[in-house]
Amino acid sequence: MDGEVVRSLYRMLYRGARRLDAAPASKALLRLPCTDRYDFSKSRWVDIPHLDSEVDKDGQRKETADQLASRHLSSILGGGLLYRPQTSACNVLREAFRHPVNEPEKLGVRIDTGFVAMRVMSTVLSVADSVLQKPPVGVQKVADSSTKNPIWCKTTGADLEVGSVLVAHPLVGGIFGRKLILLYDYEAARGASGLVINGPVTAEIALDNLLSTKPSRKDAEARPLDVYNGGPVMSRTERQGSTRKSPVRLNVLHTHGDLRGAQPVCPGLFINFKREDAYDKYMQGELKAQDLMIIQGYAGWGPNQLEGELKQHTWFASKVEGVPLLIQDRLRRERENEEEKKKSGAGFVEMSAMNDAEEMPWQKVLKGLGGEYAEMWRIPRLRESEG
C-alpha cells in the first residue's frame, strides 16, 4: 500500500516539476530561510542559532521529512537560498526517488517528505499562476524589443573583479530590490565597494559646485544636475582607529578617460576626475552635463561578505558589455520624466514612470543574460514588508 502511495506521489510531483521547468520564473519564487548571517565585528559569516527542543518519535519523523525536503529544495536552488538558473526540478526529483526503499520507517519518511514537497510546490505554482500570468504594463515592451537589446551579458559565477555588475535576484526587496551595482573596488580579503547605477534621484547639485568654484560661462545649463542614490553608505571612518565619520564624497561616472584622475571601471566607463581638467573641458564644449552620472553614497561589503551573498544567490555576478549605454539610458529616462513634469504643470510624474526608469536597466541585463534569467523579470516587485 505504501509503495503505491509513493508511486502516486512521484507522479504528482513530477507533473509539478515539469510545470516548474517550463516556467523558470516559477522556480525563481522558491526560497529557503537564512541559516547564517554576516558578523561585522568578526568580519565573517556565523551560523544563526536555533532552539533545540525534545520531540517524540512522530515529531522526529516529521523533522526528518522537513530536512529532506529542504535538502532537495536546496538542490533545485543550486545550493543557495534563492534560485539561480539552471537546474532541472525534474532531474532533482528523479534523483530523490532513484533508490528504492523497503524499510517501513524509511518508506514513511519518504512519503512524509513527498507530501511536504507537494505542499511547497502547490503553493509556489498557485502564486505563480496569480502573479506571473500577465506581465506588468511596460515590461512587455522590453520582451518585444529583445532583439534590439544592445546589452551583452554573461554570468561569472563567484568570479568578481572591478567592473563586475551585481544583478539583484528578483526576490530581493528593500533598498536593493531591482538594483544593478557596479563594483569599483574589490579585494576578497578587504571587501568590496560598488555603486547602484539605476537608483533614484535624491538630490541636486549646481554644475559650478561640482566642477569648480569659478563662475560658469553664460550659456551653462541653468538646471541643476540630478544626484542619484548609489547605496546606503553615506559616511566613512576618517582613519583607522578613529570614531569620527566624514560624509562620503560624490562619485561621478563618465566616459571621458582622457581626464586626469579618471579611473577605469569597465570598458568605456570611468569614475571621477580632477575638477580643474573637467572644468576646462566643459568650458571648451567637450564635456556636457548629460555625460555625467553623479552619485551619492555607495554599497559596501566586509571581507568575504559579498562572496557569501553570492552563494546565497542574493546577486548574480555578471560581466556586462554596454554599462555606459545602461547609464545613458537611465539618465535619458530621468530627463524625459523632468520634461513630463514641466508639460503636465503638476510638478510630478506617475509613480509607474519613475519605477520604469529605475527598473528597465535591471530588466535589460536579465534579458541580456538569456536563458532562464531572461524570464525572471516577470516576477513582480516585492512590497517593502516582504523584502
Short mmCIF file of N, CA and C in Angstrom, two decimals, residues 25 57 59-60 161 167 172 221 270 288 387:
data_model
loop_
_atom_site.label_atom_id
_atom_site.label_comp_id
_atom_site.label_asym_id
_atom_site.label_seq_id
_atom_site.Cartn_x
_atom_site.Cartn_y
_atom_site.Cartn_z
N ALA A 25 10.40 31.40 -14.23
CA ALA A 25 10.04 32.43 -13.25
C ALA A 25 9.34 31.81 -12.05
N LYS A 57 8.73 10.44 18.73
CA LYS A 57 9.13 9.70 17.53
C LYS A 57 8.45 10.25 16.28
N GLY A 59 7.34 13.25 15.90
CA GLY A 59 7.93 14.56 15.66
C GLY A 59 9.28 14.45 14.98
N GLN A 60 10.07 13.45 15.37
CA GLN A 60 11.37 13.24 14.75
C GLN A 60 11.21 12.86 13.28
N GLU A 161 35.48 41.08 -9.90
CA GLU A 161 36.57 41.99 -10.19
C GLU A 161 35.99 43.39 -10.33
N VAL A 167 23.62 41.80 -10.18
CA VAL A 167 22.21 41.90 -10.55
C VAL A 167 21.39 41.32 -9.40
N VAL A 172 14.78 39.80 -4.01
CA VAL A 172 15.41 40.75 -3.10
C VAL A 172 14.56 42.01 -3.04
N GLU A 221 24.28 75.24 -18.36
CA GLU A 221 22.94 74.72 -18.09
C GLU A 221 22.41 75.33 -16.79
N PHE A 270 34.47 55.40 -16.72
CA PHE A 270 35.47 55.84 -15.75
C PHE A 270 34.77 56.48 -14.55
N LYS A 288 29.81 67.67 -21.56
CA LYS A 288 28.43 68.13 -21.38
C LYS A 288 27.87 67.56 -20.07
N GLY A 387 10.36 42.44 1.73
CA GLY A 387 11.79 42.43 1.42
C GLY A 387 12.61 42.05 2.60
#
